[in-house]
XYZ file of N, CA, C and O in Angstrom:
812
model
N 0.772 21.553 -7.275
C 0.935 22.300 -6.243
C 0.720 22.105 -4.467
O -0.205 22.275 -4.650
N 1.436 21.269 -3.652
C 0.870 21.232 -2.674
C 0.614 22.182 -1.798
O 1.418 22.550 -1.858
N -0.187 21.641 -0.766
C -0.830 22.271 -0.045
C -0.499 21.966 1.307
O -1.068 20.967 1.527
N 1.084 22.085 1.902
C 0.979 21.098 2.954
C 0.699 21.941 4.373
O 0.761 23.089 4.374
N 0.516 21.005 5.394
C -0.096 21.590 6.656
C 0.972 21.502 7.690
O 0.349 19.726 8.068
N 1.760 21.551 8.652
C 2.130 20.706 9.212
C 1.170 20.749 10.566
O 0.515 21.795 11.555
N 0.697 19.141 10.787
C -0.148 19.026 11.587
C 0.482 18.770 13.060
O 0.268 18.857 14.052
N 1.756 17.545 13.276
C 2.528 17.851 14.454
C 3.646 17.911 14.695
O 4.331 17.153 13.688
N 4.377 17.755 15.426
C 5.821 17.596 15.841
C 6.295 17.020 16.972
O 6.001 17.954 18.006
N 6.709 15.755 16.765
C 7.041 15.287 18.088
C 8.745 15.051 18.071
O 9.365 14.790 17.214
N 9.090 15.230 19.259
C 10.654 15.400 19.425
C 10.660 14.425 20.697
O 10.160 14.908 21.743
N 12.028 14.168 20.491
C 12.182 12.948 21.858
C 14.158 12.910 21.903
O 14.453 13.528 20.723
N 14.598 12.514 22.754
C 16.086 12.454 22.361
C 17.031 11.261 21.254
O 17.467 11.647 20.892
N 15.758 10.175 21.371
C 16.431 8.620 20.794
C 15.334 9.074 19.524
O 16.313 8.517 18.565
N 13.859 9.535 19.319
C 13.831 9.543 18.120
C 12.868 10.544 17.907
O 12.534 11.247 18.785
N 12.653 10.679 16.262
C 12.113 11.764 15.984
C 10.830 11.508 14.998
O 11.055 11.026 14.067
N 9.869 11.858 15.223
C 8.316 11.925 14.161
C 7.693 12.711 13.736
O 7.739 13.936 14.737
N 7.423 13.266 12.315
C 6.893 14.732 11.986
C 5.254 13.869 11.616
O 5.653 12.984 10.725
N 4.620 13.886 11.610
C 3.224 14.379 10.954
C 2.659 15.368 10.113
O 2.686 16.264 10.065
N 1.991 15.151 8.789
C 1.531 15.851 7.994
C 0.518 15.399 7.074
O -0.033 14.687 7.041
N -0.422 16.877 6.840
C -1.158 16.439 6.308
C -0.990 17.363 4.768
O -1.569 18.574 4.907
N -1.660 16.556 3.449
C -1.266 17.446 2.388
C -2.062 17.010 1.065
O -3.036 16.161 1.250
N -2.387 17.870 0.533
C -3.231 17.215 -1.170
C -2.284 17.101 -2.216
O -1.357 17.970 -2.395
N -2.243 16.232 -2.235
C -1.928 15.661 -3.674
C -2.720 15.779 -5.245
O -3.698 14.949 -5.249
N -2.454 17.131 -5.498
C -3.401 16.772 -7.417
C -3.528 15.493 -7.593
O -2.354 14.713 -7.989
N -4.436 15.580 -9.087
C -4.649 14.641 -9.650
C -3.335 14.624 -10.938
O -2.858 15.848 -10.863
N -2.885 13.397 -11.399
C -2.275 13.211 -12.110
C -0.635 14.182 -11.205
O 0.175 14.453 -12.259
N -0.253 14.261 -10.104
C 0.720 14.284 -9.155
C 1.626 13.330 -8.658
O 1.066 13.062 -8.250
N 1.905 13.627 -8.616
C 3.432 13.099 -7.238
C 4.659 14.340 -6.481
O 4.531 14.944 -7.026
N 3.997 13.964 -5.256
C 4.313 14.447 -3.862
C 5.919 13.967 -3.444
O 5.470 12.558 -2.930
N 6.830 14.258 -3.228
C 8.002 13.455 -3.013
C 8.668 14.375 -1.293
O 8.648 15.656 -1.541
N 9.116 13.690 -0.648
C 9.435 13.994 0.842
C 10.935 13.093 0.693
O 10.773 12.591 0.834
N 11.608 14.072 1.891
C 12.868 13.582 1.681
C 13.543 13.387 3.601
O 12.890 14.229 4.480
N 14.394 12.661 3.915
C 14.399 12.430 4.995
C 16.139 11.756 5.109
O 15.999 11.264 4.719
N 16.864 12.614 5.846
C 18.137 12.006 5.792
C 18.481 11.176 7.134
O 18.417 11.483 8.368
N 18.913 9.937 7.000
C 19.176 8.886 7.737
C 20.732 8.836 8.301
O 21.235 8.050 6.911
N 21.298 7.982 8.964
C 22.403 7.391 9.208
C 22.702 6.115 9.148
O 21.199 5.032 9.460
N 23.626 4.978 8.404
C 23.074 3.474 8.327
C 22.871 2.935 10.030
O 23.258 3.496 10.662
N 21.807 1.709 9.700
C 21.435 1.551 11.244
C 20.242 2.141 11.592
O 19.725 1.420 12.515
N 19.875 3.036 11.179
C 19.147 4.118 11.997
C 17.796 3.137 11.180
O 17.754 2.740 10.807
N 16.682 3.552 12.580
C 15.287 2.626 12.025
C 14.623 3.953 11.562
O 13.908 4.907 12.222
N 13.988 3.853 10.400
C 12.956 4.540 9.680
C 11.417 4.098 9.691
O 10.748 2.656 9.495
N 10.252 4.551 9.753
C 9.188 4.372 9.899
C 8.018 5.194 8.673
O 8.323 6.906 9.113
N 7.063 4.778 8.279
C 6.244 5.754 7.775
C 5.148 4.800 7.564
O 4.457 3.831 7.619
N 4.062 5.892 8.401
C 2.704 5.230 8.810
C 1.492 7.006 7.576
O 2.081 7.843 7.591
N 0.665 5.959 7.162
C 0.311 7.184 5.919
C -1.534 6.284 5.780
O -1.812 5.127 6.358
N -2.565 7.143 5.577
C -3.906 6.887 5.782
C -4.422 8.148 4.389
O -4.320 9.468 4.774
N -5.096 8.063 3.534
C -5.662 8.337 2.362
C -6.805 9.116 2.976
O -8.155 8.680 2.962
N -7.277 10.105 3.877
C -8.423 10.857 4.053
C -9.845 11.366 4.078
O -10.622 11.725 3.601
N -9.388 12.304 2.275
C -10.079 12.140 1.587
C -10.108 12.158 -0.139
O -9.002 12.101 -0.166
N -10.996 12.105 -0.713
C -10.413 12.335 -2.624
C -10.668 10.568 -3.008
O -10.463 9.919 -2.859
N -12.081 11.322 -4.085
C -12.210 9.658 -5.049
C -12.659 8.150 -3.968
O -12.879 8.769 -2.791
N -11.598 7.163 -4.069
C -11.615 5.878 -3.178
C -10.896 6.259 -2.419
O -10.730 4.904 -2.032
N -10.714 6.820 -1.631
C -9.274 6.964 -0.846
C -8.524 5.740 -0.684
O -7.829 5.327 -0.274
N -7.711 6.242 -2.088
C -6.263 5.482 -2.725
C -5.634 6.526 -3.058
O -5.765 7.244 -3.898
N -3.920 5.869 -2.737
C -3.355 6.546 -3.103
C -1.850 5.802 -3.564
O -1.708 4.458 -2.659
N -1.019 5.931 -4.564
C -0.111 5.191 -4.882
C 1.550 5.726 -3.753
O 1.949 6.370 -4.380
N 1.993 4.942 -3.153
C 3.075 4.726 -2.034
C 4.248 4.540 -2.838
O 4.364 3.064 -3.256
N 5.893 4.627 -2.599
C 6.932 4.352 -3.241
C 7.951 5.128 -2.134
O 7.791 6.395 -1.527
N 9.178 3.698 -1.404
C 10.107 4.474 -0.369
C 10.931 4.416 -1.851
O 11.532 2.772 -1.964
N 12.513 5.379 -1.308
C 13.735 4.566 -2.040
C 14.662 4.497 -1.724
O 14.590 6.273 -0.372
N 15.641 4.486 -1.470
C 17.177 4.784 -0.613
C 17.753 5.615 -0.906
O 17.440 6.094 -2.899
N 18.671 5.800 -1.079
C 19.599 6.824 -1.213
C 20.557 6.459 -2.263
O 21.077 7.624 -3.668
N 20.350 5.064 -3.181
C 21.463 4.745 -4.631
C 19.926 4.198 -5.218
O 20.312 3.270 -6.559
N 19.162 5.155 -5.191
C 17.517 4.730 -5.947
C 17.124 3.572 -5.718
O 16.201 2.527 -6.953
N 17.318 2.948 -4.804
C 16.720 1.162 -4.694
C 15.225 1.134 -4.166
O 15.231 2.395 -3.391
N 14.482 0.553 -4.797
C 12.856 0.915 -4.475
C 12.832 0.128 -3.394
O 13.024 -1.334 -2.983
N 12.622 0.727 -1.877
C 12.291 -0.375 -0.505
C 10.662 -0.474 -0.266
O 10.955 -1.792 0.066
N 10.262 0.148 -0.821
C 8.820 -0.565 -0.709
C 7.896 0.635 -1.535
O 8.215 1.385 -1.905
N 6.948 -0.126 -2.557
C 6.396 -0.165 -3.548
C 4.802 -0.487 -3.188
O 4.645 -1.788 -3.403
N 4.076 0.267 -3.017
C 2.529 -0.340 -2.932
C 1.224 0.782 -3.857
O 1.639 1.870 -4.312
N 0.531 0.478 -4.164
C -0.265 0.630 -5.430
C -2.003 0.974 -5.046
O -2.194 -0.008 -4.294
N -2.500 2.001 -5.190
C -3.385 2.385 -4.873
C -4.492 1.506 -3.306
O -5.071 0.757 -2.497
N -3.468 2.417 -2.410
C -3.504 1.936 -1.135
C -4.018 3.042 0.035
O -4.166 4.345 -0.165
N -4.929 2.736 1.088
C -5.716 3.660 1.151
C -5.132 3.984 2.808
O -5.130 5.364 3.166
N -4.471 2.890 3.443
C -3.258 3.010 4.551
C -2.435 2.375 4.635
O -2.741 1.002 3.775
N -1.214 2.269 5.642
C -0.427 1.551 5.766
C 0.229 1.944 6.381
O 0.821 2.933 7.077
N 1.530 0.907 7.082
C 2.357 0.874 8.192
C 3.377 0.338 7.601
O 3.807 -1.013 7.242
N 5.043 1.071 7.203
C 6.011 0.369 6.868
C 7.215 0.686 7.977
O 7.605 1.934 8.014
N 8.023 -0.126 8.430
C 9.689 0.376 8.930
C 10.600 -0.804 8.643
O 9.889 -2.058 8.327
N 11.484 0.065 8.664
C 13.050 -0.638 8.037
C 14.132 0.062 8.197
O 13.778 1.017 9.346
N 14.931 -0.538 8.078
C 16.159 -0.254 8.757
C 16.900 0.449 7.447
O 17.245 0.080 6.431
N 17.635 1.851 7.758
C 18.647 2.266 7.151
C 19.766 1.438 6.591
O 20.618 1.394 7.264
N 19.932 1.121 5.207
C 20.787 0.195 5.432
C 22.260 0.747 4.690
O 23.776 0.455 4.766
N 22.192 2.215 4.852
C 23.248 2.612 3.944
C 23.118 4.392 4.465
O 21.684 4.548 4.757
N 23.882 5.160 4.951
C 23.668 6.681 5.436
C 23.470 7.432 3.759
O 24.052 7.549 3.272
N 22.537 8.294 4.104
C 22.428 9.421 2.898
C 20.817 9.781 3.104
O 20.243 9.552 4.575
N 19.906 10.404 1.942
C 19.085 10.784 2.255
C 17.475 9.435 1.057
O 17.738 9.332 0.173
N 16.488 9.531 2.284
C 16.196 8.652 1.539
C 14.517 9.113 1.521
O 13.930 10.098 2.217
N 13.892 8.770 0.475
C 12.445 9.834 0.053
C 11.119 8.941 0.216
O 11.033 7.803 -0.574
N 10.183 9.759 0.555
C 9.270 9.056 0.324
C 7.603 9.791 -0.869
O 7.787 10.982 -0.785
N 7.506 9.365 -1.552
C 6.381 9.984 -2.519
C 5.197 9.014 -2.789
O 4.696 7.941 -2.685
N 4.273 10.155 -2.411
C 2.694 9.911 -2.935
C 2.719 9.868 -4.677
O 2.545 11.469 -4.604
N 2.031 9.580 -5.046
C 1.637 9.478 -6.048
C 0.042 9.405 -6.434
O -0.470 8.601 -6.243
N -0.361 10.258 -7.568
C -1.948 10.458 -7.451
C -2.345 10.757 -9.473
O -3.196 11.453 -9.295
N -1.043 9.582 -10.036
C -1.635 9.616 -11.174
C -2.329 9.307 -11.925
O -2.866 9.465 -12.928
N -3.106 8.331 -11.085
C -4.192 7.595 -11.362
C -5.301 7.930 -11.591
O -6.515 7.457 -12.411
N -5.698 9.115 -11.008
C -6.783 9.641 -11.024
C -6.572 11.107 -12.091
O -5.494 11.566 -12.214
N -7.727 11.396 -12.485
C -7.513 12.213 -13.622
C -8.095 13.979 -13.353
O -7.979 14.511 -13.915
N -8.577 13.564 -12.024
C -9.825 15.034 -11.567
C -9.659 14.766 -10.554
O -9.393 16.213 -10.181
N -10.154 13.961 -9.361
C -10.008 14.388 -8.192
C -8.720 14.319 -7.442
O -8.049 13.074 -7.580
N -8.191 15.466 -6.503
C -7.050 15.182 -5.673
C -7.143 14.468 -4.608
O -8.358 14.086 -3.922
N -6.134 14.150 -3.551
C -6.198 13.483 -2.722
C -5.684 13.874 -1.365
O -4.582 14.949 -1.840
N -6.192 13.784 -0.132
C -5.707 14.428 1.004
C -5.131 13.161 1.823
O -5.594 12.164 2.106
N -4.139 13.449 1.808
C -2.867 11.918 2.525
C -2.295 12.717 4.027
O -2.168 13.847 3.908
N -2.884 12.087 5.202
C -2.252 11.970 6.341
C -0.729 10.921 6.686
O -1.720 9.548 6.567
N 0.039 11.828 6.828
C 1.898 10.809 6.893
C 2.615 10.989 7.950
O 2.364 12.469 8.630
N 3.076 10.140 8.473
C 3.794 10.589 9.329
C 5.104 9.841 9.392
O 5.074 8.641 8.599
N 6.572 10.742 9.395
C 7.850 9.563 9.150
C 8.554 9.994 10.286
O 8.278 10.883 11.283
N 8.948 8.733 11.024
C 9.823 8.835 11.919
C 11.066 7.958 12.089
O 11.340 7.263 11.129
N 12.389 8.935 12.866
C 13.716 8.402 12.708
C 14.299 7.723 13.973
O 13.717 8.581 15.006
N 14.782 6.981 14.413
C 14.983 6.405 16.070
C 16.627 6.323 15.052
O 17.013 5.425 14.706
N 17.436 6.930 16.236
C 19.102 6.893 16.086
C 19.695 5.395 16.117
O 19.496 4.527 16.928
N 20.819 5.612 15.116
C 21.267 3.948 15.371
C 22.568 3.577 16.644
O 22.333 4.557 17.149
N 21.910 2.233 17.449
C 22.442 2.341 18.294
C 23.968 1.370 17.888
O 24.781 1.365 17.120
N 24.960 2.675 19.252
C 26.423 2.929 18.738
C 27.081 1.974 20.238
O 26.656 2.882 21.351
N 27.668 1.272 20.265
C 28.711 0.874 21.108
C 29.812 1.589 21.546
O 30.049 2.559 20.793
N 30.127 1.512 22.189
C 31.843 1.669 22.999
C 33.115 1.932 21.813
O 32.640 0.457 21.403
N 34.176 2.098 21.767
C 35.158 2.630 21.250
C 35.915 1.463 21.751
O 36.142 1.494 22.760
N 36.648 0.664 20.479
C 37.767 0.273 21.462
C 37.372 -1.162 21.856
O 36.262 -1.872 21.754
N 37.889 -2.170 23.403
C 37.787 -3.377 23.773
C 37.188 -2.670 24.762
O 38.124 -2.706 25.885
N 36.369 -2.785 25.749
C 36.031 -2.355 26.679
C 36.097 -3.349 27.869
O 35.992 -4.574 27.082
N 36.288 -3.087 28.892
C 36.557 -3.928 30.076
C 34.509 -4.460 30.850
O 33.743 -3.829 30.143
N 34.712 -5.406 31.481
C 33.285 -5.503 31.931
C 32.614 -4.898 32.598
O 31.357 -4.813 32.056
N 32.821 -3.848 33.371
C 31.782 -2.989 33.411
C 31.741 -1.820 32.240
O 30.447 -1.284 32.182
N 32.330 -1.830 31.545
C 31.904 -1.099 30.185
C 31.107 -1.479 29.315
O 30.041 -1.295 28.979
N 31.381 -2.594 28.979
C 30.636 -4.300 28.386
C 29.206 -3.608 29.112
O 27.655 -3.577 27.988
N 28.691 -3.879 30.541
C 27.434 -3.452 30.973
C 26.857 -2.410 30.932
O 25.442 -2.279 30.752
N 27.682 -1.518 30.831
C 26.938 -0.180 30.747
C 26.313 -0.038 29.431
O 25.601 0.732 29.126
N 27.498 -0.645 28.274
C 27.364 -0.508 26.794
C 25.465 -1.098 27.004
O 24.662 -0.597 25.930
N 25.410 -2.522 27.177
C 24.436 -3.013 27.354
C 23.505 -2.320 28.109
O 21.948 -2.465 27.388
N 23.328 -1.993 28.848
C 22.365 -0.856 29.789
C 21.941 0.164 28.709
O 20.795 0.407 28.956
N 22.369 0.789 28.263
C 22.721 2.095 27.937
C 21.875 1.899 26.094
O 20.828 2.144 25.890
N 22.465 0.758 25.395
C 20.983 -0.147 24.915
C 19.948 -0.820 24.898
O 18.718 0.021 24.415
N 19.935 -1.012 26.349
C 18.281 -1.312 26.819
C 17.693 -0.132 26.405
O 15.935 0.137 26.660
N 17.837 1.097 27.359
C 17.451 2.120 27.354
C 16.740 3.027 26.600
O 16.245 3.689 25.657
N 18.039 2.674 25.287
C 17.657 3.607 24.344
C 16.557 2.570 22.944
O 16.074 3.374 23.156
N 16.429 1.330 23.464
C 15.766 0.342 23.108
C 13.911 0.657 23.738
O 13.127 0.812 22.506
N 14.152 1.129 24.926
C 13.013 1.483 25.867
C 12.203 2.401 25.364
O 10.997 2.388 24.918
N 13.375 3.489 25.352
C 12.561 4.999 24.720
C 12.085 4.748 23.816
O 11.043 5.403 23.566
N 12.870 4.044 22.721
C 12.256 4.142 21.577
C 11.164 3.518 21.798
O 10.182 4.029 20.428
N 11.000 2.739 21.719
C 9.233 1.640 22.181
C 8.106 2.668 22.171
O 7.220 2.662 22.289
N 8.406 3.400 23.638
C 7.748 4.195 24.291
C 7.313 5.206 23.768
O 5.893 5.754 23.544
N 8.403 6.278 23.091
C 7.779 6.869 22.020
C 7.006 6.567 20.669
O 6.085 7.198 20.179
N 7.513 5.290 20.370
C 6.257 4.267 19.461
C 4.873 4.655 19.896
O 3.829 4.893 18.678
N 5.057 3.777 21.067
C 3.798 3.665 21.694
C 2.823 5.316 21.636
O 1.695 5.622 21.012
N 4.006 6.352 21.982
C 3.091 7.552 22.340
C 2.236 7.961 20.521
O 1.470 8.274 20.675
N 3.410 7.699 20.013
C 3.418 8.185 18.488
C 2.151 7.620 17.733
O 1.271 8.104 17.108
N 1.417 5.977 18.539
C 0.836 5.571 17.664
C -0.678 6.341 18.304
O -1.635 6.068 17.466
N -0.817 6.275 19.397
C -1.826 7.147 20.346
C -2.102 8.177 19.559
O -3.356 8.395 19.068
N -1.140 8.988 19.243
C -1.849 10.127 18.699
C -2.159 10.197 17.504
O -2.717 10.902 17.066
N -1.418 9.133 16.390
C -1.779 8.973 15.186
C -3.607 8.259 15.079
O -4.182 8.648 14.349
N -3.701 7.751 16.214
C -4.919 7.124 16.069
C -6.079 7.968 16.620
O -6.898 7.873 16.137
N -5.649 8.807 17.711
C -6.469 10.075 17.896
C -6.738 11.383 16.702
O -7.976 11.077 16.339
N -5.949 11.503 15.945
C -5.877 12.129 14.552
C -6.712 11.293 13.917
O -7.907 12.034 12.775
N -6.439 10.049 13.563
C -7.498 9.332 12.591
C -9.029 9.168 13.360
O -9.852 9.128 12.723
N -9.103 9.332 14.762
C -10.637 8.941 15.014
C -11.298 10.358 15.159
O -12.237 10.276 14.331
N -10.119 11.384 15.381
C -11.039 12.673 15.513
C -11.291 13.325 13.435
O -12.503 13.804 13.093
N -10.976 12.647 12.336
C -11.227 13.018 10.757
C -12.173 12.444 10.857
O -13.277 12.886 10.386
N -12.347 10.398 11.139
C -12.981 10.043 11.432
C -14.416 10.884 11.441
O -15.647 10.499 10.824
N -14.092 11.285 12.629
C -15.644 11.484 13.549
C -16.409 12.712 12.513
O -17.436 13.053 12.749
N -15.270 13.679 12.308
C -15.562 14.885 11.403
C -16.540 14.315 10.014
O -17.754 15.323 9.669
N -15.836 13.309 9.352
C -16.196 13.001 8.287
C -18.011 12.631 8.370
O -18.953 12.583 7.718
N -18.104 11.430 9.833
C -19.330 10.957 9.890
C -19.954 11.917 10.327
O -22.056 11.969 9.913
N -19.892 13.203 11.127
C -20.605 14.205 11.431
C -21.436 14.618 10.200
O -22.576 15.112 10.606
N -20.251 15.109 9.363
C -20.273 15.965 8.008
C -21.409 15.189 7.481
O -22.566 15.619 7.096
N -21.162 14.019 6.730
C -22.479 12.848 6.295
C -23.680 12.688 7.059
O -24.746 12.982 6.419
N -23.482 12.460 8.670
C -24.741 12.407 9.285
C -25.959 14.033 8.876
O -26.861 14.124 8.769
N -25.365 14.640 8.882
C -25.586 16.644 9.079
C -26.217 16.744 7.553
O -27.547 17.099 7.137
N -25.727 16.096 6.529
C -26.497 16.263 5.148
C -27.620 15.085 5.212
O -28.495 14.926 4.096
N -27.652 13.805 5.616
C -28.273 12.932 5.360
C -29.260 13.564 5.792
O -30.799 13.607 5.068
N -29.745 14.332 7.378
C -30.722 14.957 7.943
C -31.019 16.146 7.141
O -32.272 15.916 6.893
N -30.460 16.674 6.485
C -30.907 17.786 5.511
C -31.846 17.463 4.127
O -32.593 18.146 3.872
N -31.320 16.109 3.367
C -31.425 15.701 2.268
C -33.126 15.621 2.797
O -34.165 15.587 2.197
N -33.390 14.945 4.050
C -34.231 14.206 4.464
C -35.662 14.982 5.021
O -36.865 14.694 4.531
N -34.841 16.053 4.990
C -35.921 17.804 5.373
C -36.458 18.245 3.934
O -37.485 18.136 3.834
N -35.125 17.938 3.203
C -35.844 18.354 1.846
C -36.587 17.835 1.652
O -37.653 18.282 0.242
N -36.935 15.919 1.321
C -37.365 15.027 0.895
C -38.828 15.761 1.402
O -39.898 15.205 1.412
N -38.804 15.363 2.543
C -40.007 15.865 3.902
C -41.131 16.831 3.111
O -42.494 17.231 2.740
N -40.242 17.971 2.918
C -41.013 19.197 2.242
C -41.292 19.424 0.869
O -42.294 19.122 0.560
N -40.419 18.357 0.183
C -40.773 18.253 -1.222
C -42.126 17.040 -1.158
O -42.993 17.630 -2.271
N -42.464 16.084 -0.364
C -43.189 15.562 -0.556
C -45.035 16.005 -0.434
O -45.394 15.823 -0.631
N -44.149 16.729 0.707
C -45.838 17.522 1.534
C -46.360 18.331 0.760
O -46.930 18.597 0.022
N -44.936 19.064 -0.170
C -46.054 19.864 -1.444
C -46.466 18.961 -2.444
O -47.549 19.824 -3.191
N -46.164 17.979 -2.802
C -46.540 17.291 -3.865
C -48.191 16.595 -3.464
O -48.764 16.884 -3.907
N -47.749 16.574 -2.277
C -49.542 16.046 -1.368
C -50.552 17.093 -1.845
O -51.519 16.957 -2.093
N -49.901 18.297 -1.389
C -50.817 19.228 -1.580
C -51.188 19.673 -2.817
O -51.978 20.414 -3.322
N -50.201 19.756 -3.925
C -50.493 20.620 -5.289
C -51.198 19.138 -5.729
O -52.426 19.208 -6.525
N -51.335 17.346 -5.561
C -52.251 16.548 -5.663
C -53.865 16.598 -5.371
O -54.787 16.569 -5.862
N -53.347 17.129 -4.375
C -55.296 17.592 -3.317
C -55.491 18.644 -4.705
O -56.912 18.675 -4.635
N -55.062 19.334 -4.404
C -55.853 20.525 -5.307
C -55.707 20.100 -6.674
O -56.610 20.922 -6.817
N -55.078 19.639 -7.248
C -55.215 19.385 -8.753
C -56.504 18.364 -8.390
O -57.600 18.647 -9.662
N -56.705 17.659 -8.022
C -57.779 16.579 -8.459
C -59.129 17.355 -6.870
O -60.302 17.344 -8.113
N -59.254 18.067 -6.479
C -60.170 19.310 -6.101
C -60.575 19.852 -7.720
O -61.350 19.952 -7.992
N -59.615 20.668 -8.581
C -60.286 20.950 -8.854
C -60.914 20.412 -10.345
O -61.637 20.626 -10.940
N -60.195 19.160 -10.733
C -60.563 18.487 -11.217
C -62.233 17.383 -11.328
O -62.919 17.417 -12.228
N -62.811 17.647 -10.046
C -63.676 17.140 -9.708
C -64.902 18.163 -9.582
O -66.259 18.227 -9.391
N -64.281 20.257 -9.622
C -65.331 20.583 -9.082
C -65.818 20.798 -10.089
O -65.576 20.622 -11.438
N -67.504 21.000 -10.249
C -68.500 21.118 -11.342
C -68.723 22.505 -11.314
O -68.622 23.497 -10.447
N -68.676 22.791 -12.525
C -68.506 24.608 -12.881
C -69.861 25.110 -12.792
O -70.412 24.377 -14.461
N -70.778 25.834 -12.696
C -72.186 26.229 -13.268
C -71.880 27.074 -14.153
O -71.213 28.772 -13.614
N -72.510 27.631 -15.095
C -72.665 28.646 -16.096
C -73.918 29.274 -15.423
O -75.646 28.286 -15.905
N -74.162 30.611 -15.209
C -74.924 31.370 -14.660
C -75.617 32.176 -16.121
O -74.805 32.454 -16.842
């Protein structure tokens, strides 16, 4: 059973993207589904942020069951493709290789609408208008992609910063513990040597 936490939701006129953080238990596989029209641009970005060697198996499957992308033991990745037919596309994260350790995965799914021209035989003005619309649509999608990339990197930087701070805190406490143990051992050895060379007099 996964624990899904909706982390971010980006909405735009021409492009939608969703970001999630999930936990994939050992010997488990979690799949997510996205409906897309033929010609739409789909994207998947993911990163394993906790658990084991920070690796996960990834698979993208098309509406007809065809495997579009498959990666084994990947830490992070980015994959973009065009929907070749209308239907439901499946994104799966598998932790079958792990016997004990669950994996925490952050991933985002992005969909850009397919470009559509005008119906029939347009005139010169309509053709120019359609071309301008396509350029605006493409520019809008690129801007959303840049914004999405920046937000993704911001989240990634915050996660790694928290991991570093946690690790540094553990190192500090471990150093303090070692210092205390060293002082106690030193005091104990001094006391033992003092007792060892102490001359007892019998009255």
